Amino acid sequence: MTGDEGGRASEPGPDDREPALGGGHVDGAGGDEGDRPRPWRQELLLVAELSALVGFAVVSPVLGPFGEAPESFVAVDASPGDIVVFGLLVSLGPLVLLAGLAGLTRLVGAAARGWVQTALVATLAAVAVVVVVRDLGASAPLRTIAAVVAAVGAGALHRRWEPARSFLRFASPAPAVFLALFLFASSVSPLLSPEDVAPSSAAGGQPPVVMIVFDELPTLSLVEQGEIDADLFPNLARVAATSTWYRNATTVADRTALAVPALVTGQGPEAEQVAGVAANFPESLFALLGPTHDVHGVEWSTELCPPSLCDGDTPVLDDDAKALTVGAPPEPDAPVRELADEAGSLWWEQAAPWAATPTADYEVTGFDDPAEILLPGLEFLSGLTPPEGDRPTFDYLHIPVPHQPWRLLPSGETYGAPDPPMGLEFTAWADDAIGEDQAAAARVRHLLQAQWGDRLLGAIIDRLEEQGRWDEAVVVVASDHGVSFTRGMRARAPQPGNEAEIAWVPLLIKAPGQSEAEVRDDDARTLDVVPTLADLVGSDIPWDVDGTSLVGPSRRTDPKTIRVRDVGPHPGAGPDGVVELSADGLAAIREAPVRPGPADELQVWRHGRHADLLGRTVEDLGECAAGPTVRLRSPEAGTSFEGGTGEPRRLWYPGTIEADGVRDLAAVVDGTVVGWAASAPNPKDNPFGILLAAPLLDEEAPGPPDLYEITDGDGCRLRPLRADG
């Protein structure tokens, strides 16, 4: 071996044969000092490589879906600044984190830094490929294979092929490009520069208007044999007693972002969703009534009221509002934090090869805390103050009740339970007996949350009556869309077997001074609300509407249609997403069965095949010999509200049973059956989840219930299960 003038070996060393930093010269490797990139320049080149892959593996999979869901930002009350900060956090945060951690490995040595770079390139490439093949419908095994192939291939190319490294550096602006598309070319862009809307002109002297829109509430949840169930929903029945109930009313869209704008504009939803903000929907009830009415609006997932009319301070919750809760509800998390939490979950669901791929997503960002369920209604109630002048009022509320997640009792008490509910992990109920049982159990949770909405409605009516505004007001109580609990059917996507639950929604309209009930079964749609209100108020609508006033003689408009989000499940869906409804929803409403059991406080809790067991004692039912082993997992608690009294009760108890097949289980507290559920066998275990009936429990938090298997034994119905852990 010969040496050069500087005493270096002329034969290349290991670092020269295989550059440790992905093809560039390495500190201390062969070559003249002037030929070697400085360390900071080397690091910039490596960061550029990571930047390209972070764009495709992290930024695009997160900002892309968020850009198509502007309601997520509206729901958490995100300001333009919050949206920009969120975009920057997604675009820069992962890159800064990875680059910083990788850069620290340079302290170990240049070779270690190079291998860490290759490992990161391989991992990010694998994630990017998983995202792509998931979108193409690949199964979990195929996604895993694709991830391994991508990781090995990307790692090898990065180590051995300079053009691959050059390409990554050329593509380094990818995060900035995706951020720009998100901020300026997506459905979110109108939220960055909210424009006020000039209200239309209208005559004065109109009556006050009250409009309350529930969310995800089908008519079939409210009725027994064609009548509103006054035992479960006394305040809806109270409204119906002095209103016209359009029993054959249907929505025009199966998702809030389309259905609510249609309801307040009278214009049919377009195929492409846009942000539900005033700038995108300037022709609305707010523009119609704004010139003549003092507007008080509280919205949940839209901002259809222009800032000039509804940009007021959030009221302090008054005593009537606090009485609807168990303790005072906490403030929701800061918008950016809620959005970041959702972004992390969204990314993981796309990046992990084994993560399940739901066919639809009906959640709204940040809507996972009971405070998000309670606060809009409580703030609306607290803001119902007497008018300060002679102008009539327009009070508008869109409340997230009884929208999922179902974690709220009529009392305002909350409980921990899974969302989506057991049996709905893939957006549809199983087409078997267990699917029917799980759907019936979930419907109980839905009805309990709807009952809280009914309590809120009663408090609103009381407040308006005290202020002398109710009798002469035009009142609208409606829902944007429904939800299905039919076995084998999607929960939110219309299909021939569930249309009646999703499309038929409550619509009650009270004319000024109306004192008697009227039920009309002619065709009605939520599009008809705006022209009907205009007639009752005495205003001309200065824009074209697709609805028709319901004032006057009965009419019919066939066929009924609904615009759907997912056209796949419905065989009659056209490419534009419009479905012609084939169900006879009115007949289903008229024939809705009577709820099981007597009309008592347990009626809403009873469901399914063993509805008769609730409230009965083990002694009465008979106890069999001991059965298999059951394991209770740690139960989920409710939300501990600030100012509340003690720990919230644990009402939801999940667990597994060491037995094959479906098993019917009963929860027993102090010798009384307080709930039941069927286990759902899967390849891992035999899980179940039981919601304990709150009316049968003490106010203090009960301990874990005793569990029994429900049997058809001779002289006994309950077999005690051995607890394990």
XYZ file of C-alpha atoms in Angstrom:
725
model
C 0.000 0.000 0.000
C 1.416 3.391 -0.960
C 0.874 6.744 0.641
C 0.215 10.201 -0.765
C 1.930 13.423 0.227
C -0.306 13.825 3.272
C 0.383 10.316 4.483
C -3.109 9.071 3.568
C -3.701 5.671 2.120
C -4.294 5.869 -1.619
C -6.647 2.863 -1.416
C -10.173 4.008 -0.507
C -11.301 3.232 3.000
C -14.693 1.757 3.932
C -16.300 5.161 4.183
C -15.125 6.046 0.684
C -16.423 2.851 -0.874
C -19.817 3.206 0.820
C -20.542 6.815 1.736
C -22.263 6.902 5.085
C -24.375 9.947 4.372
C -26.148 8.710 1.315
C -23.630 9.381 -1.403
C -21.910 12.586 -0.280
C -18.424 12.837 1.191
C -18.114 12.084 4.875
C -16.222 14.037 7.454
C -12.739 12.581 7.615
C -13.124 10.481 4.456
C -10.887 10.616 1.438
C -10.668 13.704 -0.795
C -9.335 17.171 -0.493
C -10.791 19.497 2.089
C -12.237 21.698 -0.654
C -14.090 18.763 -2.234
C -16.002 17.777 0.888
C -19.365 19.434 1.752
C -19.335 21.096 5.118
C -21.344 19.257 7.834
C -24.102 21.853 7.888
C -24.516 21.549 4.130
C -24.592 17.774 4.373
C -27.286 18.042 7.014
C -29.381 20.352 4.843
C -29.245 17.826 2.001
C -30.359 15.055 4.344
C -33.194 17.186 5.736
C -34.285 17.873 2.154
C -34.557 14.119 1.568
C -36.682 13.711 4.686
C -38.820 16.704 3.727
C -39.922 15.070 0.477
C -40.957 11.840 2.149
C -42.622 13.560 5.116
C -44.756 15.406 2.585
C -46.053 12.202 1.025
C -46.129 10.040 4.169
C -47.517 12.530 6.705
C -48.593 15.913 5.359
C -50.707 14.800 2.405
C -52.533 11.982 4.279
C -53.519 14.470 7.005
C -54.126 17.785 5.274
C -55.867 16.117 2.320
C -58.809 14.709 4.350
C -58.954 17.805 6.554
C -59.148 19.972 3.444
C -62.260 18.052 2.412
C -63.886 18.409 5.856
C -64.183 22.111 6.689
C -66.862 21.282 9.255
C -64.093 19.897 11.453
C -62.677 23.403 11.906
C -66.091 24.998 12.355
C -67.026 22.423 15.002
C -64.089 23.385 17.234
C -64.573 27.116 16.572
C -61.163 27.425 14.919
C -60.137 30.937 13.899
C -58.217 31.633 10.666
C -55.080 31.807 12.794
C -55.847 28.421 14.346
C -56.210 26.881 10.881
C -52.878 28.315 9.706
C -51.127 27.165 12.884
C -52.609 23.691 12.459
C -51.410 23.529 8.846
C -47.920 24.643 9.838
C -47.862 22.173 12.728
C -48.720 19.257 10.429
C -46.324 20.410 7.703
C -43.307 21.316 9.820
C -43.725 19.461 13.106
C -42.905 15.920 11.926
C -40.006 17.148 9.780
C -38.463 19.183 12.589
C -38.840 16.267 15.003
C -37.313 13.664 12.680
C -34.549 15.942 11.473
C -33.633 16.926 15.023
C -33.483 13.355 16.300
C -31.557 12.190 13.244
C -29.133 15.085 13.503
C -28.276 14.113 17.067
C -26.949 10.776 15.831
C -24.108 12.673 14.143
C -22.632 12.856 17.646
C -22.097 9.099 17.431
C -20.405 9.365 14.053
C -21.001 10.130 10.418
C -21.581 6.472 9.588
C -24.331 6.195 12.223
C -25.955 9.338 10.862
C -25.976 7.825 7.377
C -27.578 4.571 8.463
C -30.220 6.429 10.494
C -31.003 8.489 7.393
C -31.503 5.360 5.321
C -33.725 3.823 7.997
C -35.912 6.943 8.073
C -36.132 7.029 4.279
C -37.175 3.374 4.222
C -39.797 3.859 6.949
C -41.339 6.970 5.418
C -41.422 5.353 1.978
C -43.234 2.359 3.463
C -45.821 4.631 5.079
C -46.361 6.559 1.848
C -46.937 3.316 -0.061
C -49.358 2.003 2.591
C -51.418 5.179 2.260
C -51.604 4.754 -1.508
C -52.483 1.053 -1.564
C -55.037 1.573 1.220
C -56.803 4.112 -0.990
C -56.798 1.501 -3.749
C -58.627 -0.937 -1.474
C -55.790 -3.306 -0.599
C -56.328 -5.677 2.318
C -54.226 -5.595 5.490
C -51.916 -8.467 4.345
C -51.347 -6.774 0.986
C -50.657 -3.465 2.710
C -48.102 -5.168 4.942
C -46.362 -6.804 1.986
C -46.317 -3.493 0.116
C -44.815 -1.754 3.169
C -41.993 -4.313 3.471
C -41.206 -4.191 -0.257
C -41.232 -0.380 -0.236
C -38.979 -0.186 2.817
C -36.395 -2.618 1.434
C -36.437 -1.058 -2.017
C -36.250 2.542 -0.804
C -33.444 1.706 1.615
C -31.399 -0.028 -1.064
C -31.905 2.745 -3.605
C -30.998 5.379 -1.073
C -27.722 3.646 -0.207
C -26.649 2.730 -3.723
C -28.215 5.044 -6.304
C -27.414 8.747 -6.407
C -30.409 9.642 -8.713
C -32.767 8.425 -5.996
C -31.214 10.798 -3.484
C -31.242 13.611 -6.020
C -34.916 13.028 -6.723
C -35.787 13.277 -3.016
C -33.876 16.529 -2.708
C -35.653 17.895 -5.787
C -39.019 16.949 -4.227
C -38.202 18.543 -0.865
C -40.821 21.350 -1.278
C -43.623 18.742 -1.059
C -44.811 19.758 2.460
C -44.983 23.410 1.398
C -46.953 22.487 -1.725
C -49.447 20.396 0.229
C -49.783 23.168 2.817
C -50.492 25.736 0.084
C -53.134 23.470 -1.483
C -54.756 23.000 1.921
C -54.851 26.711 2.744
C -55.720 28.166 -0.653
C -57.241 25.475 -2.884
C -59.348 23.289 -0.590
C -62.784 23.589 0.967
C -61.099 25.117 4.010
C -59.889 28.239 2.195
C -63.144 30.243 2.724
C -62.597 29.905 6.471
C -59.336 31.834 6.251
C -60.956 35.038 5.039
C -64.515 35.067 6.405
C -66.645 37.598 4.627
C -69.620 39.272 6.164
C -72.903 39.075 4.316
C -75.087 42.060 3.591
C -78.617 41.139 4.698
C -81.476 41.487 2.251
C -84.191 44.085 2.670
C -87.503 43.068 4.219
C -90.577 44.680 5.698
C -90.908 45.269 9.442
C -93.463 44.210 12.048
C -92.959 40.444 11.821
C -93.515 37.960 14.637
C -90.556 36.454 16.527
C -89.037 33.274 15.121
C -87.583 30.307 17.024
C -85.819 27.501 15.157
C -84.279 24.454 16.849
C -82.459 21.848 14.768
C -81.555 18.511 16.327
C -78.828 16.381 14.777
C -79.038 12.703 13.814
C -82.607 12.317 15.099
C -85.058 10.219 13.029
C -88.798 10.451 13.488
C -88.894 6.718 14.239
C -86.978 7.326 17.481
C -89.788 9.552 18.770
C -92.968 7.672 17.984
C -95.179 4.781 18.924
C -97.785 3.810 16.335
C -97.735 7.188 14.663
C -97.819 9.362 17.779
C -95.010 11.172 19.558
C -94.205 9.220 22.714
C -95.144 11.769 25.352
C -93.774 9.580 28.155
C -90.227 9.642 26.791
C -90.402 13.003 25.019
C -92.903 15.190 26.865
C -91.582 18.489 25.517
C -91.637 17.452 21.869
C -95.220 16.370 22.527
C -95.743 19.767 24.153
C -94.605 21.513 20.960
C -96.773 19.214 18.832
C -99.828 20.116 20.936
C -99.828 23.656 19.491
C -98.094 23.060 16.149
C -98.482 21.383 12.795
C -96.564 18.139 12.648
C -95.502 17.236 9.115
C -95.286 13.530 9.753
C -94.178 12.683 6.212
C -91.208 15.075 6.216
C -87.854 13.949 4.811
C -84.366 15.389 4.719
C -82.549 16.060 1.463
C -79.070 14.878 2.521
C -77.610 12.239 4.836
C -74.863 14.391 6.348
C -74.923 17.573 8.399
C -72.610 19.582 6.142
C -75.161 19.313 3.319
C -78.448 18.967 5.191
C -78.222 22.015 7.481
C -77.340 24.558 4.760
C -80.225 23.205 2.684
C -82.550 23.589 5.662
C -81.733 27.285 6.232
C -81.437 28.316 2.567
C -84.249 26.362 0.911
C -81.804 25.374 -1.816
C -80.977 21.768 -2.607
C -77.496 20.534 -1.735
C -74.855 20.433 -4.411
C -72.849 17.325 -5.123
C -69.612 18.953 -3.980
C -69.504 19.903 -0.321
C -68.268 23.340 0.672
C -67.681 24.842 4.088
C -70.947 25.590 5.897
C -70.175 29.262 6.431
C -72.071 32.431 5.622
C -69.737 33.417 2.795
C -70.668 30.222 0.919
C -74.383 30.484 1.753
C -75.261 34.196 1.766
C -78.904 33.521 0.868
C -80.292 32.136 4.110
C -82.790 32.747 6.875
C -80.210 34.952 8.551
C -80.092 37.267 5.539
C -83.898 37.160 5.257
C -84.636 37.996 8.903
C -81.530 39.983 9.822
C -82.873 43.400 8.769
C -85.991 43.124 10.912
C -85.058 40.778 13.755
C -82.474 40.728 16.507
C -80.621 37.494 15.780
C -79.424 35.144 18.507
C -77.775 32.101 16.972
C -75.771 29.187 18.325
C -74.456 26.697 15.782
C -72.566 23.496 16.282
C -70.798 22.464 13.058
C -71.668 25.392 10.777
C -71.251 29.169 10.791
C -74.146 30.160 8.541
C -75.016 33.236 10.548
C -72.881 36.172 9.316
C -70.569 37.785 11.885
C -72.461 41.078 11.801
C -75.497 39.273 13.236
C -74.096 36.514 15.457
C -70.629 37.615 16.510
C -71.492 38.053 20.168
C -69.778 37.069 23.404
C -70.357 33.577 24.767
C -72.808 33.928 27.664
C -72.037 32.769 31.167
C -74.109 29.684 31.944
C -77.066 30.594 34.138
C -78.757 28.491 36.826
C -81.330 26.992 34.445
C -78.560 25.795 32.141
C -76.508 24.385 35.000
C -79.576 22.490 36.223
C -79.448 20.458 33.000
C -76.025 19.053 33.912
C -74.424 17.149 36.742
C -71.932 19.807 37.738
C -70.702 22.549 35.427
C -69.335 21.339 32.079
C -65.683 22.143 31.447
C -64.381 24.285 28.641
C -63.427 22.291 25.534
C -59.768 21.977 24.598
C -58.140 24.697 22.516
C -58.999 24.246 18.806
C -55.439 23.521 17.682
C -55.024 20.866 20.338
C -58.287 19.149 19.379
C -57.352 19.280 15.708
C -53.857 17.944 16.423
C -55.264 15.022 18.419
C -57.601 14.160 15.562
C -54.774 14.529 13.032
C -52.668 12.025 14.954
C -55.469 9.471 14.981
C -56.229 10.071 11.309
C -52.600 9.597 10.301
C -52.187 6.395 12.300
C -55.333 4.891 10.764
C -53.812 5.438 7.326
C -50.170 4.663 8.083
C -50.502 1.407 10.033
C -50.909 -1.482 7.558
C -53.046 -3.457 10.019
C -55.415 -0.607 10.926
C -59.004 -1.177 9.847
C -60.281 0.899 6.940
C -63.813 2.189 7.593
C -65.896 2.790 4.488
C -67.220 6.084 5.876
C -66.477 8.453 8.715
C -69.316 10.328 10.377
C -67.410 11.801 13.281
C -66.649 15.476 13.613
C -63.219 16.549 14.794
C -63.058 17.297 18.506
C -66.498 15.873 19.177
C -65.433 13.207 21.648
C -66.072 14.971 24.946
C -69.506 15.300 26.554
C -68.792 19.019 26.913
C -69.086 19.283 23.141
C -72.547 17.709 23.363
C -73.812 19.892 26.180
C -72.358 23.330 25.631
C -74.154 24.577 22.480
C -77.575 24.002 24.017
C -76.595 25.400 27.417
C -75.100 28.530 25.855
C -78.214 29.039 23.738
C -80.487 28.762 26.765
C -78.345 31.165 28.788
C -78.401 33.648 25.904
C -82.201 33.755 25.715
C -82.565 37.165 27.314
C -85.553 39.544 26.954
C -85.424 41.789 23.856
C -83.962 45.213 24.538
C -86.084 47.093 21.998
C -89.176 46.746 19.846
C -87.604 44.521 17.204
C -88.732 40.876 17.129
C -86.160 38.165 17.709
C -84.847 35.282 15.629
C -83.463 32.600 17.949
C -81.660 29.796 16.121
C -80.056 26.688 17.598
C -78.376 23.750 15.886
C -77.493 21.301 18.651
C -75.337 18.135 18.437
C -78.031 16.004 20.083
C -78.525 13.116 19.865
C -75.571 12.827 17.472
C -72.894 10.252 18.262
C -71.024 9.660 20.511
C -73.842 8.524 22.803
C -72.528 9.254 26.307
C -75.212 11.424 27.865
C -78.135 10.541 30.141
C -81.385 12.544 30.374
C -80.205 13.930 33.721
C -77.102 15.477 32.135
C -74.905 12.822 33.702
C -72.258 11.391 31.398
C -70.697 7.952 31.216
C -67.738 6.395 29.434
C -68.546 4.056 26.557
C -66.939 3.188 23.230
C -67.431 5.243 20.105
C -68.381 3.886 17.688
C -70.617 1.610 19.759
C -69.959 -2.113 19.912
C -71.137 -3.696 16.693
C -70.635 -0.595 14.545
C -66.882 -0.703 14.045
C -67.244 -0.929 10.262
C -70.200 1.501 9.881
C -72.800 -1.284 9.570
C -74.565 -3.586 11.999
C -73.892 -7.299 11.567
C -76.566 -9.183 9.660
C -77.242 -11.732 12.392
C -78.785 -12.020 15.840
C -75.794 -10.435 17.574
C -75.973 -7.497 15.178
C -79.612 -7.028 16.085
C -78.820 -7.190 19.816
C -75.964 -4.697 19.559
C -78.011 -2.297 17.464
C -80.860 -2.437 19.982
C -78.457 -1.750 22.855
C -76.933 1.199 20.968
C -80.407 2.561 20.272
C -80.992 2.767 24.030
C -77.949 5.039 24.314
C -79.234 7.124 21.404
C -82.671 7.516 23.005
C -81.192 8.478 26.369
C -79.233 11.278 24.714
C -82.339 12.354 22.800
C -84.192 12.587 26.109
C -81.647 15.114 27.341
C -82.366 17.126 24.194
C -86.045 16.975 25.096
C -85.255 18.358 28.574
C -83.331 21.218 26.988
C -86.262 21.903 24.663
C -88.564 22.141 27.690
C -86.232 24.647 29.380
C -86.168 26.753 26.197
C -89.962 26.784 25.983
C -90.249 27.751 29.651
C -87.785 30.625 29.168
C -89.612 31.968 26.104
C -92.988 31.691 27.818
C -91.670 33.618 30.827
C -90.532 36.363 28.460
C -93.876 36.409 26.644
C -92.365 35.430 23.295
C -93.636 31.892 22.765
C -97.325 32.260 21.905
C -96.853 34.739 19.055
C -93.653 33.192 17.727
C -93.191 31.173 14.592
C -91.536 28.002 15.907
C -89.700 25.325 13.927
C -88.397 22.089 15.480
C -86.572 19.880 13.002
C -83.683 17.472 12.486
C -81.047 17.409 9.765
C -81.065 13.621 9.184
C -81.608 10.343 11.004
C -79.648 7.232 11.929
C -80.359 3.521 11.458
C -80.392 0.647 13.945
C -81.426 -2.114 11.508
C -79.364 -5.304 11.470
C -77.244 -5.759 8.372
C -77.679 -2.104 7.418
C -75.391 0.921 7.474
C -75.967 3.316 10.349
C -75.847 6.446 8.209
C -75.720 5.471 4.521
C -79.237 5.042 3.059
C -80.086 1.575 1.776
C -83.473 0.167 0.738
C -83.801 -1.446 4.184
C -83.016 1.601 6.322
C -84.285 4.620 4.367
C -87.176 5.222 6.769
C -84.744 5.671 9.679
C -82.334 7.999 7.877
C -84.523 10.091 5.569
C -87.698 10.676 7.628
C -87.090 13.381 10.218
C -89.271 15.371 12.625
C -90.631 18.690 11.349
C -92.977 20.678 13.589
C -93.981 24.254 12.697
C -96.070 26.510 14.909
C -97.780 29.507 13.316
C -98.139 32.735 15.331
C -100.896 32.268 17.893
C -101.526 28.619 16.966
C -103.046 26.787 19.924
C -104.249 23.463 18.500
C -102.413 20.452 17.134
C -102.537 19.472 13.492
C -100.978 16.444 11.809
C -100.382 16.556 8.069
C -99.252 13.531 6.095
C -98.776 15.171 2.719
C -95.278 15.365 1.349
C -92.858 17.723 3.070
C -89.101 18.240 2.873
C -86.657 20.196 4.953
C -86.220 22.417 1.881
C -89.736 23.688 2.560
C -88.848 25.354 5.873
C -87.545 28.626 4.386
C -90.530 29.342 2.097
C -92.934 28.300 4.871
C -91.301 30.645 7.381
C -91.313 33.445 4.820
C -95.080 33.028 4.399
C -95.729 32.918 8.147
C -93.505 35.931 8.815
C -94.745 37.918 5.821
C -91.449 38.359 3.958
C -90.565 37.916 0.313
C -87.589 35.684 -0.426
C -85.182 37.599 -2.694
C -83.559 34.426 -4.073
C -84.722 31.283 -5.840
C -85.570 28.346 -3.594
C -86.099 24.678 -4.352
C -88.644 24.166 -1.579
C -92.336 25.036 -1.500
C -94.321 26.702 1.261
C -96.331 24.274 3.375
C -98.891 26.964 4.188
C -102.194 26.289 2.463
C -103.677 23.207 0.803
C -102.023 19.836 0.989
C -99.691 18.921 -1.833
C -97.470 16.066 -2.930
C -94.188 16.127 -4.810
C -92.965 12.753 -6.010
C -90.518 11.220 -6.002
C -88.755 11.891 -2.721
C -84.977 12.033 -3.067
C -81.933 12.349 -0.835
C -78.326 13.181 -1.675
C -75.998 10.600 -0.141
C -72.356 10.736 0.814
C -71.553 7.133 -0.074
C -73.250 5.916 -3.261
C -71.942 2.360 -2.913
C -74.490 0.863 -0.474
C -77.597 1.981 -2.398
C -78.353 0.203 -5.695
C -80.439 3.160 -6.894
C -77.785 5.825 -6.362
C -76.826 7.782 -9.437
C -73.341 9.104 -10.159
C -74.398 12.471 -8.723
C -75.193 10.856 -5.368
C -78.963 11.420 -5.561
C -81.116 8.513 -4.385
C -84.816 8.147 -5.096
C -86.373 6.926 -1.850
C -88.346 3.713 -2.225
C -89.358 3.165 1.408
C -92.766 4.095 2.763
C -91.507 5.998 5.761
C -94.946 7.291 6.666
C -96.251 3.736 6.979
C -93.261 2.820 9.154
C -94.016 5.793 11.422
C -97.689 4.880 11.723
C -96.791 1.259 12.497
C -93.903 1.954 14.886
C -94.236 -0.625 17.688
C -95.048 0.145 21.290
C -91.931 0.099 23.434
C -91.471 -2.981 25.637
C -92.726 -3.002 29.214
C -94.798 -0.519 31.172
C -94.403 3.226 30.671
C -92.098 3.707 33.648
C -88.601 5.045 34.199
C -87.095 1.784 32.926
C -88.980 1.713 29.632
C -86.280 3.426 27.588
C -83.630 1.102 29.049
C -85.415 -2.092 28.007
C -84.355 -3.594 24.722
C -84.208 -6.801 22.776
C -84.903 -10.391 23.707
C -84.418 -9.960 27.450
C -86.165 -6.642 28.004
C -88.342 -8.332 30.633
C -85.367 -9.070 32.933
C -84.558 -5.469 33.780
C -85.472 -4.645 37.364
C -86.217 -8.259 38.342
C -84.335 -10.045 41.106
C -82.114 -13.106 40.952
C -84.293 -14.709 43.605
C -87.352 -14.267 41.426
C -85.669 -15.526 38.249
C -83.890 -18.483 39.804
C -80.165 -19.188 40.065
C -78.512 -22.106 38.241
C -75.169 -23.825 38.838
C -72.016 -21.791 38.225
C -71.000 -21.174 34.620
C -67.795 -20.240 32.746
C -65.234 -17.600 33.653
C -65.728 -13.919 32.857
C -63.148 -11.149 32.944
C -64.168 -7.526 33.458
C -61.880 -4.919 31.951
C -61.338 -1.563 33.599
C -64.585 0.344 33.079
C -64.698 3.756 31.495
C -65.889 6.582 33.700
C -67.925 9.582 32.740
C -66.582 13.094 32.597
C -65.856 14.641 35.970
C -67.267 18.128 35.574
C -65.688 20.975 37.464
C -67.940 21.827 40.365
C -69.518 18.387 40.365
C -69.991 16.294 43.476
C -67.532 13.410 43.615
C -66.568 10.850 40.982
C -69.033 10.247 38.157
C -70.685 6.863 38.263
C -69.214 4.071 36.183
C -72.128 2.813 34.161
C -70.392 1.067 31.257
C -68.665 -2.244 31.967
C -66.757 -4.049 29.189
C -65.241 -7.497 29.480
C -64.703 -10.909 27.939
C -66.163 -14.339 28.658
C -64.166 -17.548 28.364
C -66.763 -19.469 26.418
C -67.448 -20.184 22.757
C -70.314 -18.712 20.806
C -72.716 -15.901 21.599
C -73.578 -15.720 25.296
C -76.344 -13.593 26.814
C -75.097 -11.912 29.977
C -76.915 -10.092 32.762
C -75.390 -7.520 35.130
C -76.685 -7.718 38.700
C -76.282 -5.154 41.482
C -77.648 -5.877 44.973
C -79.525 -8.883 43.623
C -81.359 -6.946 40.867
C -80.785 -7.194 37.112
C -79.603 -3.751 35.959
C -78.599 -4.523 32.370
C -77.921 -7.207 29.807
C -75.846 -7.693 26.651
C -74.832 -10.406 24.229
C -71.161 -11.274 23.785
C -69.769 -11.050 20.274
C -67.279 -13.814 19.387
C -64.254 -12.798 17.349
C -60.863 -14.409 16.610
C -59.276 -12.855 19.699
C -61.846 -13.281 22.460
C -65.548 -13.123 23.290
C -66.139 -9.458 24.243
C -69.196 -7.725 25.628
C -70.178 -4.350 27.042
C -73.090 -3.624 29.387
C -74.628 -0.253 30.208
C -76.106 -0.325 33.713
C -79.575 1.197 34.112
C -79.007 4.359 36.145
C -82.526 4.435 37.698
C -81.778 1.131 39.465
C -78.528 2.331 41.038
C -77.691 4.493 44.003
C -76.374 7.969 43.368
C -72.971 6.852 44.567
C -70.760 5.021 42.090
C -71.496 1.272 42.282
C -68.750 -1.292 42.267
C -68.413 -3.845 39.462
C -71.666 -5.747 38.950
C -72.066 -9.472 39.432
C -72.343 -11.192 36.075
C -74.671 -14.030 35.149
C -75.315 -15.969 31.979
C -78.949 -15.863 30.908
C -80.193 -19.402 30.343
C -83.349 -21.344 29.613
C -82.690 -23.786 32.429
C -85.433 -25.682 34.192
C -86.566 -23.442 37.040
C -83.722 -20.940 36.664
C -82.823 -18.125 34.277
C -79.455 -16.936 35.603
C -76.160 -18.851 35.854
C -73.497 -17.073 37.952
C -70.180 -16.542 36.187
C -66.819 -16.935 37.865
C -64.906 -13.665 37.936
C -61.267 -13.654 36.835
C -59.375 -10.461 37.527
